[in-house]
Coordinates of C-alpha atoms and ligand atoms in Angstrom, one line a residue:
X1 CA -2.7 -19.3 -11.8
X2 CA 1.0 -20.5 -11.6
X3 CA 1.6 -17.6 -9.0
X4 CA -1.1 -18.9 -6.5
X5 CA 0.1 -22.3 -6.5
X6 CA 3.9 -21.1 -6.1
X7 CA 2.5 -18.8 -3.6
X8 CA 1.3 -22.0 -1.7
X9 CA 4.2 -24.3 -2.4
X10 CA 8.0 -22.4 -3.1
X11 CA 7.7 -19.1 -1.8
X12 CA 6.1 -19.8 0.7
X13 CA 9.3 -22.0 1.8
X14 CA 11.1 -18.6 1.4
X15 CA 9.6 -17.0 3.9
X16 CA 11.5 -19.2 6.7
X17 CA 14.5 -18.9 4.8
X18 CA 14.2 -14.7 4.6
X19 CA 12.8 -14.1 7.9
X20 CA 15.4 -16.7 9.9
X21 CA 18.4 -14.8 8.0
X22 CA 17.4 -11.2 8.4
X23 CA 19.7 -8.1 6.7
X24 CA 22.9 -7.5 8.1
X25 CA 25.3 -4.5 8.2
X26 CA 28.8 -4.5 7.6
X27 CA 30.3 -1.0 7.8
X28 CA 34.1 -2.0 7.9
X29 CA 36.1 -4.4 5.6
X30 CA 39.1 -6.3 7.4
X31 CA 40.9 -3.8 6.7
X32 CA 39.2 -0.8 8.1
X33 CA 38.1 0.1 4.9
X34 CA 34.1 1.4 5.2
X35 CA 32.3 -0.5 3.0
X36 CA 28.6 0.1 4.7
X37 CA 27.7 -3.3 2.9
X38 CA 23.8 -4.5 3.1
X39 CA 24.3 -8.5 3.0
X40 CA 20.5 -9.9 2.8
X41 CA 20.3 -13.7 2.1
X42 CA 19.2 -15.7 -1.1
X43 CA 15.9 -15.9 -0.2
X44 CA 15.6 -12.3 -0.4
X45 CA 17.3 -11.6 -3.9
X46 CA 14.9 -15.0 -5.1
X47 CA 11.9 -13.2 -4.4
X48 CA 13.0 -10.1 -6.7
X49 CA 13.7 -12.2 -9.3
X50 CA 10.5 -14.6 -9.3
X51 CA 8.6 -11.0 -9.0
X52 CA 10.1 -9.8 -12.3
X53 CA 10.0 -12.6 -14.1
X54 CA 5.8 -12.9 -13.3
X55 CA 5.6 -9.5 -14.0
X56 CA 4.5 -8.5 -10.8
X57 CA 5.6 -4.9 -11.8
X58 CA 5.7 -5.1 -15.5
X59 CA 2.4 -6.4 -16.3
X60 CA 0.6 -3.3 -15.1
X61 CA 2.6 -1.2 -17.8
X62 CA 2.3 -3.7 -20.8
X63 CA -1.0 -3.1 -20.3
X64 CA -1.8 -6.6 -22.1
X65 CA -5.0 -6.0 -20.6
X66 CA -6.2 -2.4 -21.8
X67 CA -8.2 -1.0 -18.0
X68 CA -7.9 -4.4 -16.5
X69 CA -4.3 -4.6 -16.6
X70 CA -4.3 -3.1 -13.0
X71 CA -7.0 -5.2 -11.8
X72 CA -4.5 -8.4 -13.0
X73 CA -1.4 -7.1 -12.0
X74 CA -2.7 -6.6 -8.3
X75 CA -4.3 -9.5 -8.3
X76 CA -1.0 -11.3 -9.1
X77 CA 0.4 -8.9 -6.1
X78 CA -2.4 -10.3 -4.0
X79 CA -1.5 -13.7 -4.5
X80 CA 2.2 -12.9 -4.3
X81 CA 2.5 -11.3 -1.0
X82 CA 1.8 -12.7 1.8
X83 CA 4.3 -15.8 1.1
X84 CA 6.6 -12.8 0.1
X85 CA 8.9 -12.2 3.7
X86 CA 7.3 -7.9 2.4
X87 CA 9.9 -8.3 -0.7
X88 CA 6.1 -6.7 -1.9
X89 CA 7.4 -3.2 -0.3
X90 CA 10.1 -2.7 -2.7
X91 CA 7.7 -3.6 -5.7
X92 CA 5.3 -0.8 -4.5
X93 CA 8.0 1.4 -4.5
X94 CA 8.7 0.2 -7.8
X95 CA 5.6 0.4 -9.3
X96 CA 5.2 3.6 -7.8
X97 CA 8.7 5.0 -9.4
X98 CA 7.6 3.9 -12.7
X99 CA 4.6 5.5 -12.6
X100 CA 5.9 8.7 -11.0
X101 CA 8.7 8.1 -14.7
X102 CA 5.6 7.7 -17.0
X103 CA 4.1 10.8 -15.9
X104 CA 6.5 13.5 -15.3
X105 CA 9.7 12.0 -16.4
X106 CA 12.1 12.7 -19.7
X107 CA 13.0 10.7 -22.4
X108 CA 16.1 10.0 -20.4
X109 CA 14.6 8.7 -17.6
X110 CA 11.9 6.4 -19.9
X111 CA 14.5 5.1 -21.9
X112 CA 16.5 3.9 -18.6
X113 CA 15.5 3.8 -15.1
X114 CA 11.7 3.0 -16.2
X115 CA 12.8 0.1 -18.5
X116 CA 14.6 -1.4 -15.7
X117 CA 11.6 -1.3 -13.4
X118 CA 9.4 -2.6 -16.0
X119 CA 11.9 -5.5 -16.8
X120 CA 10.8 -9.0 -17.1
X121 CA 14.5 -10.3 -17.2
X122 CA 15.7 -10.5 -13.5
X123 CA 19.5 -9.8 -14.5
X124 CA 17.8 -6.1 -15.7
X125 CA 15.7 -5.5 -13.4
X126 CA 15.5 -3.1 -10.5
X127 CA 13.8 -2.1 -8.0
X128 CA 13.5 1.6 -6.5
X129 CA 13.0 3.0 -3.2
X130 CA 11.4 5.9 -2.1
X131 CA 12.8 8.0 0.3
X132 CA 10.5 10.8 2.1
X133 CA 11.1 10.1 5.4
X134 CA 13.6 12.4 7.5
X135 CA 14.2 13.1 10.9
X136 CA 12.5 15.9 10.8
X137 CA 9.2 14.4 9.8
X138 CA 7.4 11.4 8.8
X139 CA 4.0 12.4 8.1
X140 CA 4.7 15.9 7.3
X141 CA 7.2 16.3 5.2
X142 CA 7.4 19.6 4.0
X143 CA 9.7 20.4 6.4
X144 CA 12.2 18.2 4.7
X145 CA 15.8 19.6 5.4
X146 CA 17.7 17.6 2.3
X147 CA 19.6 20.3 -0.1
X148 CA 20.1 20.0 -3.8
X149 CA 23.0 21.9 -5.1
X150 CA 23.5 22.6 -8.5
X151 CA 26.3 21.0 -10.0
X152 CA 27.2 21.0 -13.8
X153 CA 25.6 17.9 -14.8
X154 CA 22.5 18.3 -12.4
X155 CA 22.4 18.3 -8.4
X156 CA 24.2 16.9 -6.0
X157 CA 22.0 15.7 -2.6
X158 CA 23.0 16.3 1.0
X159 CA 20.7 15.3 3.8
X160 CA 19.8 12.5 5.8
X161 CA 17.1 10.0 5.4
X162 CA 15.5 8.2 8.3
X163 CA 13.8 5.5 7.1
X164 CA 14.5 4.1 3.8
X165 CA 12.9 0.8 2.8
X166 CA 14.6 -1.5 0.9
X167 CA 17.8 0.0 0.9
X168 CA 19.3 -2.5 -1.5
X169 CA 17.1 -1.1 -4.4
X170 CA 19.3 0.5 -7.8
X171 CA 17.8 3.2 -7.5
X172 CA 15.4 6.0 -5.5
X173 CA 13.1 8.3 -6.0
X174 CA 13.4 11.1 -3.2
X175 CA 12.8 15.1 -2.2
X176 CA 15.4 17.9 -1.5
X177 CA 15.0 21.4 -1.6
X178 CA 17.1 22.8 -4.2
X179 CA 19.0 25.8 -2.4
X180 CA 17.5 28.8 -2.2
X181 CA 14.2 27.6 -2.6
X182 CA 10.9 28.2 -0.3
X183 CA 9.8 26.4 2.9
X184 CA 7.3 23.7 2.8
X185 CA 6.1 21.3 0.6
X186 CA 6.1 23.5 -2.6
X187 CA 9.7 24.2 -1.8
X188 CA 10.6 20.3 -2.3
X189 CA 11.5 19.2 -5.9
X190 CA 11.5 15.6 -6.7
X191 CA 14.6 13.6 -8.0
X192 CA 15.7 10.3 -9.1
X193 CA 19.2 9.1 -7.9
X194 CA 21.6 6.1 -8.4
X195 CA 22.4 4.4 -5.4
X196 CA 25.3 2.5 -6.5
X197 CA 28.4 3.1 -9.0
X198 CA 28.6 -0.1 -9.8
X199 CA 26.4 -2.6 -11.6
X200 CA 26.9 -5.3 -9.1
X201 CA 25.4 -2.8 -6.5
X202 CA 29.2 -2.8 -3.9
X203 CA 29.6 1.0 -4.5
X204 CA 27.6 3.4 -3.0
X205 CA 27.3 6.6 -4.7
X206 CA 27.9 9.2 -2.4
X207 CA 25.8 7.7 0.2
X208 CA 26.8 6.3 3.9
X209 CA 24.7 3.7 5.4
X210 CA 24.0 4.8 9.2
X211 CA 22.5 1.8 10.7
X212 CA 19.5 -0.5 9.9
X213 CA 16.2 -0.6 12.1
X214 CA 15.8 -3.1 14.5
X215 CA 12.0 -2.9 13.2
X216 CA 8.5 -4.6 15.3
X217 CA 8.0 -7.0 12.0
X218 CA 9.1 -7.0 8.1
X219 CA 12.2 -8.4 9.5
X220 CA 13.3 -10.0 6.1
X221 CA 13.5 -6.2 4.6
X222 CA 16.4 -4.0 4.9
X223 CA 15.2 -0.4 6.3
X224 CA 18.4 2.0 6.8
X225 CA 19.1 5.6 7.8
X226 CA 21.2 7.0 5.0
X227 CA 23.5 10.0 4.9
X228 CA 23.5 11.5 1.3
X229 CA 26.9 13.0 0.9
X230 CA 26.8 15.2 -2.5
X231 CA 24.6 12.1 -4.4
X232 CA 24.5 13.2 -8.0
X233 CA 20.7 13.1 -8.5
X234 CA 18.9 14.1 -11.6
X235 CA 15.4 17.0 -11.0
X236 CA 12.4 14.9 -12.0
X237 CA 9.7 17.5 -13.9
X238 CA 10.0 21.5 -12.8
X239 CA 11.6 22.4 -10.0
X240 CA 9.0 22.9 -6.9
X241 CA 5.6 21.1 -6.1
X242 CA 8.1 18.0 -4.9
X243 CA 5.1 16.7 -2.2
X244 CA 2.8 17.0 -5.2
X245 CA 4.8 15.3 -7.4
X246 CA 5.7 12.2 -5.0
X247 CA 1.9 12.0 -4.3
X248 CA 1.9 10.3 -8.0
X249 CA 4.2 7.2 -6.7
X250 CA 2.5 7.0 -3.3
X251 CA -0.8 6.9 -4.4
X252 CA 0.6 3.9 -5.9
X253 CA 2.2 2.5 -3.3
X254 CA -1.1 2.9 -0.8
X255 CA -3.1 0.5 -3.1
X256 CA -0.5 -1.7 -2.8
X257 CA -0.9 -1.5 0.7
X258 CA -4.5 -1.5 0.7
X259 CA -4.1 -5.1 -1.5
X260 CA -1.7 -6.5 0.8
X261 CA -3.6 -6.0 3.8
X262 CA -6.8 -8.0 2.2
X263 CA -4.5 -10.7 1.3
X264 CA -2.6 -10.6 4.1
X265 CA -6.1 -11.1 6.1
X266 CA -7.5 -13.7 3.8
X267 CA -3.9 -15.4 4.5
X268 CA -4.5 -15.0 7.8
X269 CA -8.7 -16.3 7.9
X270 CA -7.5 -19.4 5.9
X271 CA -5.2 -20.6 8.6
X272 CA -7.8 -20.1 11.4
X273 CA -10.5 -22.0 9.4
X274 CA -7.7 -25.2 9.0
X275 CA -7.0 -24.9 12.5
X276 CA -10.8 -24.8 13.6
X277 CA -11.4 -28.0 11.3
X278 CA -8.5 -29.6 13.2
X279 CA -8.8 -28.8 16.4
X280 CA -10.8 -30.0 18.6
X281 CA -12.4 -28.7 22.2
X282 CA -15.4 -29.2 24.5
X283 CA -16.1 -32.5 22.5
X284 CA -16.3 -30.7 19.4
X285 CA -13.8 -29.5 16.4
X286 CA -13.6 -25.7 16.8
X287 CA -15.5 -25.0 13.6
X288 CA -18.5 -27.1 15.8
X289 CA -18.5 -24.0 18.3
X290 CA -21.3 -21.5 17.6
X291 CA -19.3 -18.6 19.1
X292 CA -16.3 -19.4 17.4
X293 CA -17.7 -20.3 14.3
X294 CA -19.4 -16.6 14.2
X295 CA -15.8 -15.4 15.4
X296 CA -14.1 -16.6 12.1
X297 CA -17.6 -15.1 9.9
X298 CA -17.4 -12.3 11.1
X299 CA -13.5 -11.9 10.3
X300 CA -14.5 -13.6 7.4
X301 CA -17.3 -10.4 6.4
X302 CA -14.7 -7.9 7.2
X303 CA -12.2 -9.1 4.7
X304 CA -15.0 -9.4 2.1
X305 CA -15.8 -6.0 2.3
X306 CA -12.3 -5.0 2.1
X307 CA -11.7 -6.9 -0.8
X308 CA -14.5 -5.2 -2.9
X309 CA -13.3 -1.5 -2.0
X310 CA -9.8 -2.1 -2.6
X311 CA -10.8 -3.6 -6.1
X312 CA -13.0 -0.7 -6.7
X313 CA -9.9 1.4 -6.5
X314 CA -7.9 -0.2 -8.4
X315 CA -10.3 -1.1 -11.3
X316 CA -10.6 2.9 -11.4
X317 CA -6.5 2.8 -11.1
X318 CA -6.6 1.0 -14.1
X319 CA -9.0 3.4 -16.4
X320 CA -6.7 6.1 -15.0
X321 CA -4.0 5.1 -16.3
X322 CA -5.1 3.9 -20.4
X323 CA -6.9 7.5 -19.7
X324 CA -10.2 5.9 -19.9
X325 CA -11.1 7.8 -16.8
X326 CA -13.9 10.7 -16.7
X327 CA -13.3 13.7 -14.6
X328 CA -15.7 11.9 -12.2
X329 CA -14.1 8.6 -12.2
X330 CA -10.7 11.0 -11.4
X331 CA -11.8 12.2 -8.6
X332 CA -13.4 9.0 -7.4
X333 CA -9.9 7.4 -7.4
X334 CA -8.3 10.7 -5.8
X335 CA -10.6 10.2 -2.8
X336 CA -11.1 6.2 -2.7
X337 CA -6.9 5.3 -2.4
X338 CA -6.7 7.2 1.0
X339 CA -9.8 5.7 2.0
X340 CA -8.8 2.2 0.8
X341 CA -5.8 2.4 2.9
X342 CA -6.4 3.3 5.5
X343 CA -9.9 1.2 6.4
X344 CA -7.8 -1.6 5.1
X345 CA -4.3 -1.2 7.3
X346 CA -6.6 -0.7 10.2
X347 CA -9.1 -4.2 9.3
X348 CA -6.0 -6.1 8.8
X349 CA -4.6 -5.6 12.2
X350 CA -8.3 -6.0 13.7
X351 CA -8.6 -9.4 11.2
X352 CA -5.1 -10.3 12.4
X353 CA -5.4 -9.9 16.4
X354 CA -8.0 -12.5 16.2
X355 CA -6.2 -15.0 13.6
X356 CA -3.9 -15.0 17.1
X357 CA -6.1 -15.3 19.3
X358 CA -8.3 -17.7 17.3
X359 CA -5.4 -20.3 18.0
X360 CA -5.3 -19.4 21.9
X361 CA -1.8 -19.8 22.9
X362 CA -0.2 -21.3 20.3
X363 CA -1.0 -18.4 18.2
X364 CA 1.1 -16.5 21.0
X365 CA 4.4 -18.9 20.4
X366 CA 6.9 -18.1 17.9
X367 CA 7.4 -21.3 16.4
X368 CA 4.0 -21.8 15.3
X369 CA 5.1 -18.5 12.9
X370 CA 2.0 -16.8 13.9
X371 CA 2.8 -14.3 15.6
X372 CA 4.8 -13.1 12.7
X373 CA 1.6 -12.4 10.8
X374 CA 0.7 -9.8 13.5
X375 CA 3.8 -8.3 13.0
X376 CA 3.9 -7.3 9.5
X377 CA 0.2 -6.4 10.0
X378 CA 0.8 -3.7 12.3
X379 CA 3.2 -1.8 9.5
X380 CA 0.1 -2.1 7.0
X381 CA -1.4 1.2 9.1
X382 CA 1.4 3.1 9.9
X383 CA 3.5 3.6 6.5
X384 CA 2.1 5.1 3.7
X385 CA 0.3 7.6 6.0
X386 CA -1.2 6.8 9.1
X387 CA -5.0 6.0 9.5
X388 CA -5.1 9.8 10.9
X389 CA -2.9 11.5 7.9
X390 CA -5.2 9.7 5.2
X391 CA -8.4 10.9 7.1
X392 CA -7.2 14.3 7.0
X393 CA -6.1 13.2 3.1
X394 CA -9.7 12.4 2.4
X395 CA -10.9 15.8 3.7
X396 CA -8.4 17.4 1.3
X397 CA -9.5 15.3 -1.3
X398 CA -13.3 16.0 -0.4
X399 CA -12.9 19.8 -0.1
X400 CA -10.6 20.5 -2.7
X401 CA -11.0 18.2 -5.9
X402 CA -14.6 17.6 -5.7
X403 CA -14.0 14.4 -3.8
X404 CA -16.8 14.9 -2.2
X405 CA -19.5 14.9 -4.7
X406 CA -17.8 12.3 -6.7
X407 CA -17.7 10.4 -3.9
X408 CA -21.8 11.0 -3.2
X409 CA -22.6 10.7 -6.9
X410 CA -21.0 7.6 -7.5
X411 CA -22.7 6.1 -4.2
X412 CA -26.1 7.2 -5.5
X413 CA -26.1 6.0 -8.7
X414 CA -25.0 2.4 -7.3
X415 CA -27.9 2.6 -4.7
X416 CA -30.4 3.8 -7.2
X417 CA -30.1 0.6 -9.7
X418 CA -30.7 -1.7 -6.8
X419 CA -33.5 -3.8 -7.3
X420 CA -33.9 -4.4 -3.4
X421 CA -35.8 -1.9 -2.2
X422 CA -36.0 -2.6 1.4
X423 CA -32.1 -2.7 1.3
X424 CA -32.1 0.7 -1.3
X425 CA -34.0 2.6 1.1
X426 CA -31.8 1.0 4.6
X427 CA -29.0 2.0 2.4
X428 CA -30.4 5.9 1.4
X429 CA -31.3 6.3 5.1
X430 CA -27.6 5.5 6.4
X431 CA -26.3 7.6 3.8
X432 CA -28.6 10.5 5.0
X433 CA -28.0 10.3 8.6
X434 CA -24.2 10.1 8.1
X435 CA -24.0 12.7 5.6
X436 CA -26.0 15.1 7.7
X437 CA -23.9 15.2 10.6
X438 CA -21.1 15.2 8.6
X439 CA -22.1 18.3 6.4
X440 CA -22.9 19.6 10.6
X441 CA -19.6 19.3 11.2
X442 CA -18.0 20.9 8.1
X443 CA -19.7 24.2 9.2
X444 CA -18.1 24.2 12.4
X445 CA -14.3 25.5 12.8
X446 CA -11.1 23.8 11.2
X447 CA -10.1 21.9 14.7
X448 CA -13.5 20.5 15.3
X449 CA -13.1 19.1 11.7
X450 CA -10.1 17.9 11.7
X451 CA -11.1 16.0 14.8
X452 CA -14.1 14.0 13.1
X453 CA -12.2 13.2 10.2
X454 CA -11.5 9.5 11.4
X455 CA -14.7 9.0 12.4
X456 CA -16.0 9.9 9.3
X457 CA -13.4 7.8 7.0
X458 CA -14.9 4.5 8.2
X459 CA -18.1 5.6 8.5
X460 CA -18.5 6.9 4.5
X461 CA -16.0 3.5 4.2
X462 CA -18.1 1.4 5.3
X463 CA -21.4 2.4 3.9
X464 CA -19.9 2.8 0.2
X465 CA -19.3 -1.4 0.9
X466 CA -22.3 -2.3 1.8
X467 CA -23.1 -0.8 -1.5
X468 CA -20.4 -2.3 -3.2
X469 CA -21.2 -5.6 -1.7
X470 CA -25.0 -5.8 -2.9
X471 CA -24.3 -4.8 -6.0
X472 CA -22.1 -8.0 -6.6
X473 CA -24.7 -10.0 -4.6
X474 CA -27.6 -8.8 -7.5
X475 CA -24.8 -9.7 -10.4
X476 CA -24.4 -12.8 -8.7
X477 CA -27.5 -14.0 -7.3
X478 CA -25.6 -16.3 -5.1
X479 CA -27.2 -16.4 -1.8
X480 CA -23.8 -17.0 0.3
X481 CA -23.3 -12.6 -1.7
X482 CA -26.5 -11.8 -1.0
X483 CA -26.3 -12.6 2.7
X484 CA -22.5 -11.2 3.3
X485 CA -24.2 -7.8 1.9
X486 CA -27.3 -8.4 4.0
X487 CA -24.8 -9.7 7.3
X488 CA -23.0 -6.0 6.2
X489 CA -25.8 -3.9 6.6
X490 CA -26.8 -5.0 10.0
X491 CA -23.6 -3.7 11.5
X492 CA -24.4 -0.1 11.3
Ligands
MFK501 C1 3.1 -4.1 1.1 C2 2.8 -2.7 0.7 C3 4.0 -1.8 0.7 C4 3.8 -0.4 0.7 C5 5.1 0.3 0.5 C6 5.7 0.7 1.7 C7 7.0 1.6 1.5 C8 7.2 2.4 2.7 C9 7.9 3.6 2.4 C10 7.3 4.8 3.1 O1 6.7 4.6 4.1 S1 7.6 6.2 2.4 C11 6.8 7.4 3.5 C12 5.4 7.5 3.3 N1 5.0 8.8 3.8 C13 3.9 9.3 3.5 O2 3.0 8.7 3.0 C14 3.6 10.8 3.9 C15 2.4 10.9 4.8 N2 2.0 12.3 4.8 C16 1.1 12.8 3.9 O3 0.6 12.1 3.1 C17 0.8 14.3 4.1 O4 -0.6 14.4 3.9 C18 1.5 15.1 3.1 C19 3.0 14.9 3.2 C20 1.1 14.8 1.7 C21 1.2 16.6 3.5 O5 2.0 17.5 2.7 P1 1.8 19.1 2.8 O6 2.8 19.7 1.8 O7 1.9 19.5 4.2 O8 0.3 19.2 2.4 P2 -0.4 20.1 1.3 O9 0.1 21.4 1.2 O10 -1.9 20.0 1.5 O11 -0.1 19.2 -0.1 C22 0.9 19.6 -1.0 C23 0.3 19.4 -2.4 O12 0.2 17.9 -2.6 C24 -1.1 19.9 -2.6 O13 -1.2 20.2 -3.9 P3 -1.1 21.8 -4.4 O14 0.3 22.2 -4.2 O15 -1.5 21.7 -5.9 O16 -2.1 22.6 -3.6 C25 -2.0 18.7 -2.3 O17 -3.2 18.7 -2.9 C26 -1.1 17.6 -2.9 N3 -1.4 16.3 -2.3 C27 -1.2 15.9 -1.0 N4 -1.6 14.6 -0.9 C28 -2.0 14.2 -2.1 C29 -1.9 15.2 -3.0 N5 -2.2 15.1 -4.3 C30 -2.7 13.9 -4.7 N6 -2.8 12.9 -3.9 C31 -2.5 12.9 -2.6 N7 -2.6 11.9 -1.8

């Protein structure tokens, strides 16, 4: 695939270029004039381009591929990513605003906005942001304290946003509670705004650009705090249910994340393996060490399994969407992308610590540019929901939209066609023991719940790949799947 060799060869030259010229801010012409202009380099703007000219948006929504469009398109975003300085994060967003378009949107909105996100043609397209994030909140966000006024033509926003990714984006999709309208979550409506007046993106529209983040890693990205002075804004759907309503594009945008993480890691496992080859200590090339040698396996496991959940999501993703999808299979996906996410954004930083230490201390030193992979690893957990916020999301999924036994059923059915026995029944007992105490704990009171939830998340994780993972090896019948399934089990 051309985007896996480009991915090896001229983006990956980018990533220098992107993360050695980071965003800058220029608030004041040389006149005194505020301008709040975003600069952010070539290398930057390049990768938007390449993205929409590969389709790295659009080909999910051409749907060239019926079900398995989803499954193609991520995989493109799997190869695209981690040689793409996170220009991947404003793509999610994208993704995530088209799809939040497709599904509650008028024929306004589809006949703009969404073609522009969908664009092939890189002088048409645009990317979107999404802003959630205020002071006031990060992971809970019904407390949002944006305000949408009623104006003649629609609202006008006023509020600040505390972190917005990828504030260059044309446009955003974002939550404000229009006045007069309840607390909370159900309070929140969600709109779609223009961020500039202009086409060439110098004007903002009603919008004052506070400062960017000095952030830990995706230092290539511009992330700003944003005043929203009277932004015309246009109510996407009814009014109310906004948290609802944005779940739609962040459900998208934690698959992404869930992808990126795997590839980030594999990234990450593929430069340890070429240094082991090349290195050599004790007499020996590192690869000749048994420890280390099981050190880079095991990361090696971990990302396997990751990889087959994550797919499992999006494959379902993908029926979903060309409403292929049972009732079951809609709950299955309801339940999986917070589970996706957040075993994956917490495996990558785990993969990642030891890619560093795997090169002792050169992966400690900047210039070897490994240290930068640890970096942008450590985002892969937090945004999108924190590994604690999706737990809690999986409960919610579990309890109230059957998550639970779609979740069970599913599992079953995959354990009952095995044709292993010894690793059917290993695989029935887990299930049992861990779905015992867990149905234990659910009697007990709210706190004591809540508190278990993480534990439980990688627990039901990690079981549902080991059945994953032998149901490839039997397609297979390689013995290198067969023994990453087998290697699998024995961790519990
Ligand atoms: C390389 C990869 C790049 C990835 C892109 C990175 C871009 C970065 C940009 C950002 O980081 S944006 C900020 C991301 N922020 C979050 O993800 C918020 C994290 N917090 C949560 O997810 C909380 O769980 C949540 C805000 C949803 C809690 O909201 P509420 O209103 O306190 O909870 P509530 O009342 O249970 O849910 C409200 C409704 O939404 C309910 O429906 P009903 O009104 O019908 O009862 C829920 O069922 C529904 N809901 C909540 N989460 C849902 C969901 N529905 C479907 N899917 C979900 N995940």
């Amino acid at each position: 695939n051309q985007v896996g060799e480009d991915a090896a060869t001229k983006l990956l030259q980018l990533v220098d270029e992107a993360e050695s010229q980071p965003p800058v801010l220029v608030q004041y012409d040389s006149w005194g004039k505020r301008i709040d202009q975003i600069k952010v380099c070539r290398a930057w703007r390049d990768y938007e381009a390449y993205a929409s000219q590969n389709g790295i948006v659009a080909s999910a929504y051409e749907r060239e591929f019926d079900e398995f469009s989803r499954v193609y398109q991520m995989s493109l975003l799997y190869l695209f990513h981690p040689s793409s300085a996170l220009a991947s994060c404003p793509l999610a967003m994208t993704d995530g605003a088209a799809r939040a378009i497709e599904v509650f949107g008028d024929e306004e909105l589809k006949e703009k906005a969404y073609q522009h996100l969908i664009s092939r043609n890189p002088q048409t397209f645009w990317t979107s942001g999404q802003w959630m994030t205020e002071k006031i909140g990060g992971s809970d966000v019904g407390p949002s304290e944006t305000i949408a006024k009623k104006t003649k033509d629609g609202y006008a926003l006023y509020g600040t946003k505390w972190f917005t990714s990828a504030a260059t984006s044309q446009m955003a999709m974002t939550l404000a509670r229009i006045e007069g309208d309840t607390d909370g979550g159900r309070g929140l409506s969600l709109f779609y705004l223009e961020t500039f007046t202009d086409k060439e993106c110098t004007k903002w529209n009603h919008i004052e650009v506070l400062r960017l983040k000095d952030k830990l890693g995706t230092r290539a990205m511009p992330t700003a705090e944003l005043t929203l002075n009277g932004t015309p804004a246009k109510l996407v759907g009814d009014p109310g249910n906004g948290v609802r309503k944005i779940s739609t594009l962040f459900n998208i945008t934690r698959i992404y994340n869930a992808i990126s993480s795997v590839a980030q890691m594999r990234r990450g496992i593929a430069l340890a393996c070429d240094f082991a080859e090349k290195r050599k200590a004790f007499g020996k090339k590192l690869i000749d060490l048994p420890l280390h040698k099981k050190t880079l396996d095991d990361m090696d496991l971990e990302w396997r399994g990751c990889f087959h959940f994550v797919f499992k999501a999006t494959t379902l993703l993908g029926k979903d969407e060309c409403k292929k999808a049972n009732k079951h299979e809609q709950e299955l996906l309801r339940v999986l992308t917070p589970m996706v996410k957040l075993y994956t954004g917490k495996s990558v930083v785990n993969v990642t610590t030891e890619v560093v230490e795997s090169f002792g201390g050169a992966g400690y030193i900047e210039d070897t540019k490994i240290p930068r992979l640890l970096r942008d690893a450590q985002v892969l957990s937090i945004w999108e929901g924190t590994t604690n916020v999706l737990s809690l999301d999986m409960l919610r999924a579990f309890k109230k939209e059957n998550g639970y036994g779609a979740f069970e059923q599913d599992f079953q059915e995959r354990v009952n066609k095995l044709k292993d026995k010894t690793f059917q029944n290993n695989l029935k007992n887990i299930w049992k023991s861990v779905s015992e105490s867990f149905q234990e704990v659910m009697k007990k009171d709210e706190e004591t719940i809540q508190s278990q939830a993480r534990h439980f998340a990688f627990l039901f994780s990690r079981i549902y790949i080991a059945s994953l993972l032998i149901e490839f090896a039997e397609k297979t019948k390689e013995k290198s799947d067969l023994e990453t399934a087998h290697r699998w089990i024995k961790t519990f």
